[in-house]
Amino acid sequence: TSESADQLWHEQTLLPLFAWALPISRNEIMDFNTTPARLNRLCRLSNFSLGQRTLLKFCPVCAREDTFHYGVTYWHLAHQLHGVTTCHRHPVALESIHVPSSPHIRIGLMPPVSYTEQLSNEIDFDFAKFCYESLNIIRRKDITHPNYMDVLKKLNLLSLDGNLKKNVFYAHVYAKCQLFGEGSSGLIPTSLTDYHYWEPILKDKCCQHPTKHLLLCYCLLNTCWPTYAGSRTNKKKEIFKSHKKYSFHIVENNTSVSNLGKEFSRSRCYIKTLIYKKYLRAFKRNTKINIFTELLI
C-alpha cells in the first residue's frame, strides 16, 4: 500500500480516539513501534469488553451503497465505536456480526447486503453524528482531552466552593440519557443515583472507555442547563471578605474602630463583633482579661 504509517494510524484505526481519552498513555499509543499486545493493555480493551464477544457492526444502507459504487461491501470505522448503535449517515440501526474466534481474520468476512434496515431513535442518530464529527476533529489533532471541571464551571454547574451541583447535573444528564434507545442500555447509567458512572470520568480517577467521554461531552453540549443554578451568593464568604476588609483598614491605615464604622457606615459593635469572630475566636475572654491585667500591673 502507498499509505504511510501515520495515515493508517489516523484514518484506519480508533487509536487516535483512545489516545485522546487516555492522556496518560497517549505517547505510547501514538508510538508506531508499540506492539499490538502492549496497545491492547494500554487501551484496556480487555477491561472495557467485560467478557463480551467482539462485534463487527455495519449499516445495511451503507452496505448496498458500497456494492453499487465499489462492487463490494466493507467495514466502516465509525460504525465500530462501542456504544454507537446507529449509522452516522443514515438514521438506521446498525446490524452486527460476531467476530469468528478462530481464525481471527476470515477471508471474505464482509458485511452482507441481505439485511433489511430498521429506523433508529432520533437521539441515537444525533449521538452517532456527534461521535463521527468528534472522531474527525481528534484525527486532525485539533482537540485535546477536556478538563471537565472547567467546563462545568463555565456551565454554572459548580458551587462557589468548587463542588459539583449533583442534583442539577445528575438529573439533567440522566433525563438526556433516557432518550436513547434500548440498544444503548449498556452505555448509559442505570439510574438517577448512579453516581459511580460519572464521577470517575469527571475526576479522572481511572481509565474510562472513550465512548463514555464522548457521551459526557454530548450531554454537556446538548443539554439545556438552568441559568439559576448557583446564582445565590455565599453569605459566609461575604462575611469573610468583610473581616479582611475591616482588618486591613485597621492595620494598614492605623484607623480606629470608630472611624472605620463611619467609613463603612457600620456600627462599632458590628465591626468589633466581626473581627472578634474571625481573629479572636480561639482565645477565651477571661484569658484576655488576665493578659490585660498583667500589663496594667
PDB file of C-alpha atoms in Angstrom:
ATOM      1  CA  THR A   1       0.000   0.000   0.000  1.00  0.00           C
ATOM      2  CA  SER A   2       1.098   3.569  -0.683  1.00  0.00           C
ATOM      3  CA  GLU A   3      -0.306   4.835   2.602  1.00  0.00           C
ATOM      4  CA  SER A   4       2.153   5.889   5.282  1.00  0.00           C
ATOM      5  CA  ALA A   5       2.121   4.585   8.837  1.00  0.00           C
ATOM      6  CA  ASP A   6       0.773   7.927  10.022  1.00  0.00           C
ATOM      7  CA  GLN A   7      -2.120   7.781   7.535  1.00  0.00           C
ATOM      8  CA  LEU A   8      -3.009   4.231   8.536  1.00  0.00           C
ATOM      9  CA  TRP A   9      -2.838   5.143  12.224  1.00  0.00           C
ATOM     10  CA  HIS A  10      -5.124   8.164  11.877  1.00  0.00           C
ATOM     11  CA  GLU A  11      -7.554   7.004   9.187  1.00  0.00           C
ATOM     12  CA  GLN A  12      -7.960   3.253   9.651  1.00  0.00           C
ATOM     13  CA  THR A  13      -7.783   2.752  13.425  1.00  0.00           C
ATOM     14  CA  LEU A  14      -9.528   4.102  16.502  1.00  0.00           C
ATOM     15  CA  LEU A  15      -6.193   4.666  18.240  1.00  0.00           C
ATOM     16  CA  PRO A  16      -6.441   8.491  17.948  1.00  0.00           C
ATOM     17  CA  LEU A  17      -9.661   8.307  19.952  1.00  0.00           C
ATOM     18  CA  PHE A  18      -8.037   6.170  22.653  1.00  0.00           C
ATOM     19  CA  ALA A  19      -5.023   8.489  22.752  1.00  0.00           C
ATOM     20  CA  TRP A  20      -7.417  11.400  23.325  1.00  0.00           C
ATOM     21  CA  ALA A  21      -9.428   9.622  26.033  1.00  0.00           C
ATOM     22  CA  LEU A  22      -6.374   8.148  27.804  1.00  0.00           C
ATOM     23  CA  PRO A  23      -3.905  11.055  28.032  1.00  0.00           C
ATOM     24  CA  ILE A  24      -1.683   9.158  30.493  1.00  0.00           C
ATOM     25  CA  SER A  25      -0.908   6.542  27.830  1.00  0.00           C
ATOM     26  CA  ARG A  26      -1.065   8.953  24.892  1.00  0.00           C
ATOM     27  CA  ASN A  27       2.640   8.899  23.994  1.00  0.00           C
ATOM     28  CA  GLU A  28       2.863   5.106  23.912  1.00  0.00           C
ATOM     29  CA  ILE A  29      -0.386   4.738  21.975  1.00  0.00           C
ATOM     30  CA  MET A  30       0.881   7.214  19.370  1.00  0.00           C
ATOM     31  CA  ASP A  31       4.217   5.406  19.054  1.00  0.00           C
ATOM     32  CA  PHE A  32       4.232   3.319  15.861  1.00  0.00           C
ATOM     33  CA  ASN A  33       6.726   0.897  17.433  1.00  0.00           C
ATOM     34  CA  THR A  34       4.345  -0.140  20.226  1.00  0.00           C
ATOM     35  CA  THR A  35       3.427  -3.812  19.878  1.00  0.00           C
ATOM     36  CA  PRO A  36      -0.222  -4.923  19.445  1.00  0.00           C
ATOM     37  CA  ALA A  37      -0.137  -6.708  22.805  1.00  0.00           C
ATOM     38  CA  ARG A  38       1.080  -3.544  24.509  1.00  0.00           C
ATOM     39  CA  LEU A  39      -1.594  -1.473  22.734  1.00  0.00           C
ATOM     40  CA  ASN A  40      -4.227  -3.892  23.978  1.00  0.00           C
ATOM     41  CA  ARG A  41      -3.081  -3.316  27.560  1.00  0.00           C
ATOM     42  CA  LEU A  42      -2.698   0.453  27.136  1.00  0.00           C
ATOM     43  CA  CYS A  43      -6.199   0.805  25.702  1.00  0.00           C
ATOM     44  CA  ARG A  44      -7.629  -1.527  28.379  1.00  0.00           C
ATOM     45  CA  LEU A  45      -9.612  -3.360  25.725  1.00  0.00           C
ATOM     46  CA  SER A  46      -9.971  -6.474  27.860  1.00  0.00           C
ATOM     47  CA  ASN A  47     -11.373  -4.411  30.745  1.00  0.00           C
ATOM     48  CA  PHE A  48     -13.799  -2.448  28.582  1.00  0.00           C
ATOM     49  CA  SER A  49     -15.227  -5.513  26.840  1.00  0.00           C
ATOM     50  CA  LEU A  50     -16.302  -7.072  30.181  1.00  0.00           C
ATOM     51  CA  GLY A  51     -16.119 -10.586  28.771  1.00  0.00           C
ATOM     52  CA  GLN A  52     -18.341  -9.827  25.774  1.00  0.00           C
ATOM     53  CA  ARG A  53     -17.557 -11.182  22.342  1.00  0.00           C
ATOM     54  CA  THR A  54     -16.171  -8.724  19.826  1.00  0.00           C
ATOM     55  CA  LEU A  55     -18.734  -7.464  17.334  1.00  0.00           C
ATOM     56  CA  LEU A  56     -18.392  -6.057  13.847  1.00  0.00           C
ATOM     57  CA  LYS A  57     -21.161  -3.580  13.055  1.00  0.00           C
ATOM     58  CA  PHE A  58     -22.455  -2.378   9.722  1.00  0.00           C
ATOM     59  CA  CYS A  59     -25.256  -0.314   8.228  1.00  0.00           C
ATOM     60  CA  PRO A  60     -27.475  -2.172   5.696  1.00  0.00           C
ATOM     61  CA  VAL A  61     -27.941   1.008   3.634  1.00  0.00           C
ATOM     62  CA  CYS A  62     -24.182   1.678   3.547  1.00  0.00           C
ATOM     63  CA  ALA A  63     -23.585  -1.947   2.507  1.00  0.00           C
ATOM     64  CA  ARG A  64     -25.887  -1.601  -0.503  1.00  0.00           C
ATOM     65  CA  GLU A  65     -24.352   1.765  -1.434  1.00  0.00           C
ATOM     66  CA  ASP A  66     -20.826   0.312  -1.242  1.00  0.00           C
ATOM     67  CA  THR A  67     -21.857  -2.561  -3.503  1.00  0.00           C
ATOM     68  CA  PHE A  68     -23.333  -0.131  -6.016  1.00  0.00           C
ATOM     69  CA  HIS A  69     -20.308   2.192  -6.077  1.00  0.00           C
ATOM     70  CA  TYR A  70     -17.384  -0.205  -5.491  1.00  0.00           C
ATOM     71  CA  GLY A  71     -18.765  -3.649  -6.265  1.00  0.00           C
ATOM     72  CA  VAL A  72     -18.017  -4.908  -2.741  1.00  0.00           C
ATOM     73  CA  THR A  73     -19.002  -4.075   0.825  1.00  0.00           C
ATOM     74  CA  TYR A  74     -16.549  -3.074   3.506  1.00  0.00           C
ATOM     75  CA  TRP A  75     -16.479  -2.247   7.206  1.00  0.00           C
ATOM     76  CA  HIS A  76     -16.776   1.399   8.229  1.00  0.00           C
ATOM     77  CA  LEU A  77     -14.532   2.514  11.069  1.00  0.00           C
ATOM     78  CA  ALA A  78     -17.065   4.922  12.610  1.00  0.00           C
ATOM     79  CA  HIS A  79     -19.593   2.082  12.914  1.00  0.00           C
ATOM     80  CA  GLN A  80     -17.258   0.160  15.226  1.00  0.00           C
ATOM     81  CA  LEU A  81     -17.408   2.660  18.099  1.00  0.00           C
ATOM     82  CA  HIS A  82     -18.520   0.929  21.280  1.00  0.00           C
ATOM     83  CA  GLY A  83     -21.994   2.049  22.330  1.00  0.00           C
ATOM     84  CA  VAL A  84     -22.885   3.613  18.980  1.00  0.00           C
ATOM     85  CA  THR A  85     -25.968   1.824  17.648  1.00  0.00           C
ATOM     86  CA  THR A  86     -26.854   3.972  14.622  1.00  0.00           C
ATOM     87  CA  CYS A  87     -25.182   4.892  11.358  1.00  0.00           C
ATOM     88  CA  HIS A  88     -23.930   8.472  11.261  1.00  0.00           C
ATOM     89  CA  ARG A  89     -25.028   8.880   7.620  1.00  0.00           C
ATOM     90  CA  HIS A  90     -28.436   7.225   7.746  1.00  0.00           C
ATOM     91  CA  PRO A  91     -30.993   7.125  10.606  1.00  0.00           C
ATOM     92  CA  VAL A  92     -30.774   3.343  10.534  1.00  0.00           C
ATOM     93  CA  ALA A  93     -29.891   0.934  13.327  1.00  0.00           C
ATOM     94  CA  LEU A  94     -26.575  -0.881  12.926  1.00  0.00           C
ATOM     95  CA  GLU A  95     -26.539  -4.653  12.495  1.00  0.00           C
ATOM     96  CA  SER A  96     -23.775  -6.770  13.999  1.00  0.00           C
ATOM     97  CA  ILE A  97     -21.821  -9.951  13.369  1.00  0.00           C
ATOM     98  CA  HIS A  98     -19.710 -11.802  15.933  1.00  0.00           C
ATOM     99  CA  VAL A  99     -16.025 -11.906  15.074  1.00  0.00           C
ATOM    100  CA  PRO A 100     -15.039 -15.558  14.471  1.00  0.00           C
ATOM    101  CA  SER A 101     -12.981 -16.916  17.338  1.00  0.00           C
ATOM    102  CA  SER A 102     -10.599 -18.889  15.115  1.00  0.00           C
ATOM    103  CA  PRO A 103      -9.123 -17.856  12.816  1.00  0.00           C
ATOM    104  CA  HIS A 104      -9.347 -14.238  13.901  1.00  0.00           C
ATOM    105  CA  ILE A 105      -9.393 -12.987  10.340  1.00  0.00           C
ATOM    106  CA  ARG A 106     -11.503 -14.910   7.848  1.00  0.00           C
ATOM    107  CA  ILE A 107     -11.267 -14.381   4.112  1.00  0.00           C
ATOM    108  CA  GLY A 108     -14.479 -12.995   2.702  1.00  0.00           C
ATOM    109  CA  LEU A 109     -15.870 -11.720   6.017  1.00  0.00           C
ATOM    110  CA  MET A 110     -17.736  -8.737   4.596  1.00  0.00           C
ATOM    111  CA  PRO A 111     -20.990  -7.010   5.593  1.00  0.00           C
ATOM    112  CA  PRO A 112     -23.925  -8.802   3.942  1.00  0.00           C
ATOM    113  CA  VAL A 113     -26.410  -6.925   1.774  1.00  0.00           C
ATOM    114  CA  SER A 114     -29.424  -9.065   2.644  1.00  0.00           C
ATOM    115  CA  TYR A 115     -30.377  -7.235   5.850  1.00  0.00           C
ATOM    116  CA  THR A 116     -33.462  -5.021   5.953  1.00  0.00           C
ATOM    117  CA  GLU A 117     -32.857  -1.666   7.588  1.00  0.00           C
ATOM    118  CA  GLN A 118     -34.668  -0.583  10.745  1.00  0.00           C
ATOM    119  CA  LEU A 119     -35.153   3.059  11.621  1.00  0.00           C
ATOM    120  CA  SER A 120     -33.319   4.221  14.723  1.00  0.00           C
ATOM    121  CA  ASN A 121     -34.076   6.604  17.542  1.00  0.00           C
ATOM    122  CA  GLU A 122     -33.599  10.285  16.706  1.00  0.00           C
ATOM    123  CA  ILE A 123     -31.207  10.921  19.589  1.00  0.00           C
ATOM    124  CA  ASP A 124     -29.219   7.767  18.751  1.00  0.00           C
ATOM    125  CA  PHE A 125     -28.749   9.163  15.251  1.00  0.00           C
ATOM    126  CA  ASP A 126     -27.736  12.557  16.641  1.00  0.00           C
ATOM    127  CA  PHE A 127     -25.223  10.940  19.011  1.00  0.00           C
ATOM    128  CA  ALA A 128     -23.748   8.869  16.165  1.00  0.00           C
ATOM    129  CA  LYS A 129     -23.207  12.046  14.112  1.00  0.00           C
ATOM    130  CA  PHE A 130     -21.627  13.724  17.144  1.00  0.00           C
ATOM    131  CA  CYS A 131     -19.202  10.809  17.639  1.00  0.00           C
ATOM    132  CA  TYR A 132     -18.288  10.790  13.949  1.00  0.00           C
ATOM    133  CA  GLU A 133     -17.613  14.537  13.912  1.00  0.00           C
ATOM    134  CA  SER A 134     -15.627  14.310  17.158  1.00  0.00           C
ATOM    135  CA  LEU A 135     -13.525  11.463  15.773  1.00  0.00           C
ATOM    136  CA  ASN A 136     -12.679  13.521  12.680  1.00  0.00           C
ATOM    137  CA  ILE A 137     -11.677  16.505  14.823  1.00  0.00           C
ATOM    138  CA  ILE A 138      -9.479  14.302  17.020  1.00  0.00           C
ATOM    139  CA  ARG A 139      -7.836  12.829  13.924  1.00  0.00           C
ATOM    140  CA  ARG A 140      -6.827  16.314  12.816  1.00  0.00           C
ATOM    141  CA  LYS A 141      -5.208  16.867  16.234  1.00  0.00           C
ATOM    142  CA  ASP A 142      -7.371  19.944  16.763  1.00  0.00           C
ATOM    143  CA  ILE A 143      -8.677  18.850  20.138  1.00  0.00           C
ATOM    144  CA  THR A 144      -7.202  17.768  23.469  1.00  0.00           C
ATOM    145  CA  HIS A 145      -8.726  15.941  26.387  1.00  0.00           C
ATOM    146  CA  PRO A 146     -11.057  18.412  28.140  1.00  0.00           C
ATOM    147  CA  ASN A 147     -10.835  19.489  31.749  1.00  0.00           C
ATOM    148  CA  TYR A 148     -14.384  18.682  32.775  1.00  0.00           C
ATOM    149  CA  MET A 149     -14.272  20.769  35.939  1.00  0.00           C
ATOM    150  CA  ASP A 150     -13.512  23.864  33.856  1.00  0.00           C
ATOM    151  CA  VAL A 151     -16.406  23.017  31.541  1.00  0.00           C
ATOM    152  CA  LEU A 152     -18.758  22.503  34.487  1.00  0.00           C
ATOM    153  CA  LYS A 153     -17.675  25.838  35.910  1.00  0.00           C
ATOM    154  CA  LYS A 154     -18.481  27.619  32.647  1.00  0.00           C
ATOM    155  CA  LEU A 155     -21.889  25.932  32.595  1.00  0.00           C
ATOM    156  CA  ASN A 156     -22.528  27.165  36.155  1.00  0.00           C
ATOM    157  CA  LEU A 157     -22.681  23.589  37.465  1.00  0.00           C
ATOM    158  CA  LEU A 158     -20.174  24.119  40.270  1.00  0.00           C
ATOM    159  CA  SER A 159     -20.950  25.729  43.593  1.00  0.00           C
ATOM    160  CA  LEU A 160     -18.970  28.663  44.932  1.00  0.00           C
ATOM    161  CA  ASP A 161     -16.909  26.127  46.889  1.00  0.00           C
ATOM    162  CA  GLY A 162     -15.993  24.304  43.663  1.00  0.00           C
ATOM    163  CA  ASN A 163     -18.192  21.253  44.298  1.00  0.00           C
ATOM    164  CA  LEU A 164     -20.439  19.679  41.684  1.00  0.00           C
ATOM    165  CA  LYS A 165     -24.138  20.530  41.942  1.00  0.00           C
ATOM    166  CA  LYS A 166     -25.174  16.901  41.918  1.00  0.00           C
ATOM    167  CA  ASN A 167     -28.931  17.424  41.970  1.00  0.00           C
ATOM    168  CA  VAL A 168     -28.821  19.613  38.871  1.00  0.00           C
ATOM    169  CA  PHE A 169     -26.137  17.716  36.954  1.00  0.00           C
ATOM    170  CA  TYR A 170     -27.308  14.133  37.518  1.00  0.00           C
ATOM    171  CA  ALA A 171     -30.983  14.940  36.967  1.00  0.00           C
ATOM    172  CA  HIS A 172     -30.428  16.623  33.602  1.00  0.00           C
ATOM    173  CA  VAL A 173     -27.831  14.143  32.315  1.00  0.00           C
ATOM    174  CA  TYR A 174     -29.956  11.149  33.303  1.00  0.00           C
ATOM    175  CA  ALA A 175     -33.005  12.684  31.617  1.00  0.00           C
ATOM    176  CA  LYS A 176     -30.926  13.127  28.457  1.00  0.00           C
ATOM    177  CA  CYS A 177     -29.656   9.541  28.571  1.00  0.00           C
ATOM    178  CA  GLN A 178     -33.191   8.198  28.958  1.00  0.00           C
ATOM    179  CA  LEU A 179     -33.943   9.439  25.448  1.00  0.00           C
ATOM    180  CA  PHE A 180     -31.559   6.874  23.963  1.00  0.00           C
ATOM    181  CA  GLY A 181     -32.964   3.663  22.532  1.00  0.00           C
ATOM    182  CA  GLU A 182     -32.836   0.229  24.132  1.00  0.00           C
ATOM    183  CA  GLY A 183     -29.754  -0.724  22.151  1.00  0.00           C
ATOM    184  CA  SER A 184     -27.719   1.852  24.087  1.00  0.00           C
ATOM    185  CA  SER A 185     -28.610   0.419  27.504  1.00  0.00           C
ATOM    186  CA  GLY A 186     -25.045  -0.819  28.006  1.00  0.00           C
ATOM    187  CA  LEU A 187     -23.656   2.682  27.549  1.00  0.00           C
ATOM    188  CA  ILE A 188     -25.921   4.881  29.675  1.00  0.00           C
ATOM    189  CA  PRO A 189     -26.138   4.989  33.517  1.00  0.00           C
ATOM    190  CA  THR A 190     -28.578   2.571  35.110  1.00  0.00           C
ATOM    191  CA  SER A 191     -30.331   5.012  37.452  1.00  0.00           C
ATOM    192  CA  LEU A 192     -30.554   8.633  38.530  1.00  0.00           C
ATOM    193  CA  THR A 193     -28.375   7.912  41.562  1.00  0.00           C
ATOM    194  CA  ASP A 194     -25.699   6.019  39.617  1.00  0.00           C
ATOM    195  CA  TYR A 195     -23.002   8.428  40.792  1.00  0.00           C
ATOM    196  CA  HIS A 196     -20.199   5.911  40.228  1.00  0.00           C
ATOM    197  CA  TYR A 197     -20.852   6.077  36.486  1.00  0.00           C
ATOM    198  CA  TRP A 198     -19.880   9.743  36.094  1.00  0.00           C
ATOM    199  CA  GLU A 199     -17.555  10.556  38.999  1.00  0.00           C
ATOM    200  CA  PRO A 200     -14.528   8.579  37.701  1.00  0.00           C
ATOM    201  CA  ILE A 201     -14.824  10.425  34.386  1.00  0.00           C
ATOM    202  CA  LEU A 202     -15.285  13.876  35.901  1.00  0.00           C
ATOM    203  CA  LYS A 203     -12.376  13.495  38.314  1.00  0.00           C
ATOM    204  CA  ASP A 204     -10.109  11.366  36.068  1.00  0.00           C
ATOM    205  CA  LYS A 205      -9.801   8.747  38.804  1.00  0.00           C
ATOM    206  CA  CYS A 206      -9.423   5.800  36.444  1.00  0.00           C
ATOM    207  CA  CYS A 207      -9.383   4.984  32.755  1.00  0.00           C
ATOM    208  CA  GLN A 208     -12.761   5.006  31.061  1.00  0.00           C
ATOM    209  CA  HIS A 209     -13.816   3.954  27.592  1.00  0.00           C
ATOM    210  CA  PRO A 210     -13.606   6.752  25.006  1.00  0.00           C
ATOM    211  CA  THR A 211     -17.307   6.452  24.182  1.00  0.00           C
ATOM    212  CA  LYS A 212     -18.194   7.327  27.780  1.00  0.00           C
ATOM    213  CA  HIS A 213     -16.160  10.502  27.393  1.00  0.00           C
ATOM    214  CA  LEU A 214     -17.993  11.237  24.143  1.00  0.00           C
ATOM    215  CA  LEU A 215     -21.321  10.627  25.869  1.00  0.00           C
ATOM    216  CA  LEU A 216     -20.424  13.067  28.637  1.00  0.00           C
ATOM    217  CA  CYS A 217     -19.303  15.688  26.101  1.00  0.00           C
ATOM    218  CA  TYR A 218     -22.517  15.160  24.150  1.00  0.00           C
ATOM    219  CA  CYS A 219     -24.674  15.632  27.245  1.00  0.00           C
ATOM    220  CA  LEU A 220     -22.758  18.722  28.366  1.00  0.00           C
ATOM    221  CA  LEU A 221     -23.068  20.377  24.955  1.00  0.00           C
ATOM    222  CA  ASN A 222     -26.636  19.338  24.112  1.00  0.00           C
ATOM    223  CA  THR A 223     -28.443  19.829  27.415  1.00  0.00           C
ATOM    224  CA  CYS A 224     -30.365  22.965  28.291  1.00  0.00           C
ATOM    225  CA  TRP A 225     -28.853  23.782  31.676  1.00  0.00           C
ATOM    226  CA  PRO A 226     -30.751  26.068  34.090  1.00  0.00           C
ATOM    227  CA  THR A 227     -29.363  29.573  34.395  1.00  0.00           C
ATOM    228  CA  TYR A 228     -30.443  29.932  38.017  1.00  0.00           C
ATOM    229  CA  ALA A 229     -28.132  27.193  39.279  1.00  0.00           C
ATOM    230  CA  GLY A 230     -25.556  28.687  41.596  1.00  0.00           C
ATOM    231  CA  SER A 231     -26.779  32.273  41.315  1.00  0.00           C
ATOM    232  CA  ARG A 232     -27.109  32.635  45.073  1.00  0.00           C
ATOM    233  CA  THR A 233     -24.280  34.290  46.970  1.00  0.00           C
ATOM    234  CA  ASN A 234     -22.410  32.568  49.732  1.00  0.00           C
ATOM    235  CA  LYS A 235     -23.054  34.576  52.895  1.00  0.00           C
ATOM    236  CA  LYS A 236     -20.149  33.004  54.749  1.00  0.00           C
ATOM    237  CA  LYS A 237     -17.722  34.120  52.063  1.00  0.00           C
ATOM    238  CA  GLU A 238     -19.166  37.631  52.060  1.00  0.00           C
ATOM    239  CA  ILE A 239     -18.682  37.835  55.825  1.00  0.00           C
ATOM    240  CA  PHE A 240     -15.122  36.556  55.440  1.00  0.00           C
ATOM    241  CA  LYS A 241     -14.440  39.328  52.927  1.00  0.00           C
ATOM    242  CA  SER A 242     -15.805  41.840  55.438  1.00  0.00           C
ATOM    243  CA  HIS A 243     -13.389  40.562  58.087  1.00  0.00           C
ATOM    244  CA  LYS A 244     -10.426  41.033  55.773  1.00  0.00           C
ATOM    245  CA  LYS A 245     -11.601  44.446  54.621  1.00  0.00           C
ATOM    246  CA  TYR A 246     -12.085  45.861  58.105  1.00  0.00           C
ATOM    247  CA  SER A 247      -8.893  44.336  59.499  1.00  0.00           C
ATOM    248  CA  PHE A 248      -6.856  45.596  56.541  1.00  0.00           C
ATOM    249  CA  HIS A 249      -8.015  49.154  57.171  1.00  0.00           C
ATOM    250  CA  ILE A 250      -7.225  48.930  60.871  1.00  0.00           C
ATOM    251  CA  VAL A 251      -3.699  47.564  60.335  1.00  0.00           C
ATOM    252  CA  GLU A 252      -2.600  49.424  57.201  1.00  0.00           C
ATOM    253  CA  ASN A 253      -4.213  52.792  57.873  1.00  0.00           C
ATOM    254  CA  ASN A 254      -3.953  52.754  61.662  1.00  0.00           C
ATOM    255  CA  THR A 255      -7.662  53.538  61.770  1.00  0.00           C
ATOM    256  CA  SER A 256      -9.732  53.321  64.923  1.00  0.00           C
ATOM    257  CA  VAL A 257     -12.874  51.212  65.093  1.00  0.00           C
ATOM    258  CA  SER A 258     -14.927  54.383  65.455  1.00  0.00           C
ATOM    259  CA  ASN A 259     -13.544  55.943  62.259  1.00  0.00           C
ATOM    260  CA  LEU A 260     -13.858  52.614  60.484  1.00  0.00           C
ATOM    261  CA  GLY A 261     -17.540  52.496  61.371  1.00  0.00           C
ATOM    262  CA  LYS A 262     -18.076  55.921  59.857  1.00  0.00           C
ATOM    263  CA  GLU A 263     -16.183  54.995  56.695  1.00  0.00           C
ATOM    264  CA  PHE A 264     -18.172  51.801  56.046  1.00  0.00           C
ATOM    265  CA  SER A 265     -21.459  53.040  57.550  1.00  0.00           C
ATOM    266  CA  ARG A 266     -21.381  50.324  60.197  1.00  0.00           C
ATOM    267  CA  SER A 267     -21.681  50.463  63.932  1.00  0.00           C
ATOM    268  CA  ARG A 268     -18.648  49.954  66.160  1.00  0.00           C
ATOM    269  CA  CYS A 269     -20.238  46.888  67.741  1.00  0.00           C
ATOM    270  CA  TYR A 270     -20.857  45.289  64.351  1.00  0.00           C
ATOM    271  CA  ILE A 271     -17.241  45.723  63.207  1.00  0.00           C
ATOM    272  CA  LYS A 272     -15.788  44.602  66.539  1.00  0.00           C
ATOM    273  CA  THR A 273     -18.013  41.515  66.521  1.00  0.00           C
ATOM    274  CA  LEU A 274     -16.914  40.516  63.010  1.00  0.00           C
ATOM    275  CA  ILE A 275     -13.238  40.936  63.802  1.00  0.00           C
ATOM    276  CA  TYR A 276     -13.599  39.097  67.101  1.00  0.00           C
ATOM    277  CA  LYS A 277     -15.349  36.107  65.458  1.00  0.00           C
ATOM    278  CA  LYS A 278     -12.674  35.812  62.802  1.00  0.00           C
ATOM    279  CA  TYR A 279      -9.398  36.579  64.558  1.00  0.00           C
ATOM    280  CA  LEU A 280     -10.031  36.154  68.280  1.00  0.00           C
ATOM    281  CA  ARG A 281     -12.212  33.067  68.157  1.00  0.00           C
ATOM    282  CA  ALA A 282      -9.558  30.799  69.650  1.00  0.00           C
ATOM    283  CA  PHE A 283      -8.991  32.982  72.726  1.00  0.00           C
ATOM    284  CA  LYS A 284     -11.184  32.980  75.788  1.00  0.00           C
ATOM    285  CA  ARG A 285     -12.411  36.265  77.203  1.00  0.00           C
ATOM    286  CA  ASN A 286     -11.039  35.553  80.691  1.00  0.00           C
ATOM    287  CA  THR A 287      -7.600  34.852  79.187  1.00  0.00           C
ATOM    288  CA  LYS A 288      -7.640  38.255  77.517  1.00  0.00           C
ATOM    289  CA  ILE A 289      -8.655  39.921  80.776  1.00  0.00           C
ATOM    290  CA  ASN A 290      -5.786  38.210  82.607  1.00  0.00           C
ATOM    291  CA  ILE A 291      -3.298  39.414  79.979  1.00  0.00           C
ATOM    292  CA  PHE A 292      -4.576  42.976  80.182  1.00  0.00           C
ATOM    293  CA  THR A 293      -4.423  42.869  83.993  1.00  0.00           C
ATOM    294  CA  GLU A 294      -0.799  41.713  83.905  1.00  0.00           C
ATOM    295  CA  LEU A 295       0.102  44.521  81.522  1.00  0.00           C
ATOM    296  CA  LEU A 296      -1.517  47.129  83.763  1.00  0.00           C
ATOM    297  CA  ILE A 297       0.244  45.811  86.833  1.00  0.00           C
TER     298      ILE A 297
END
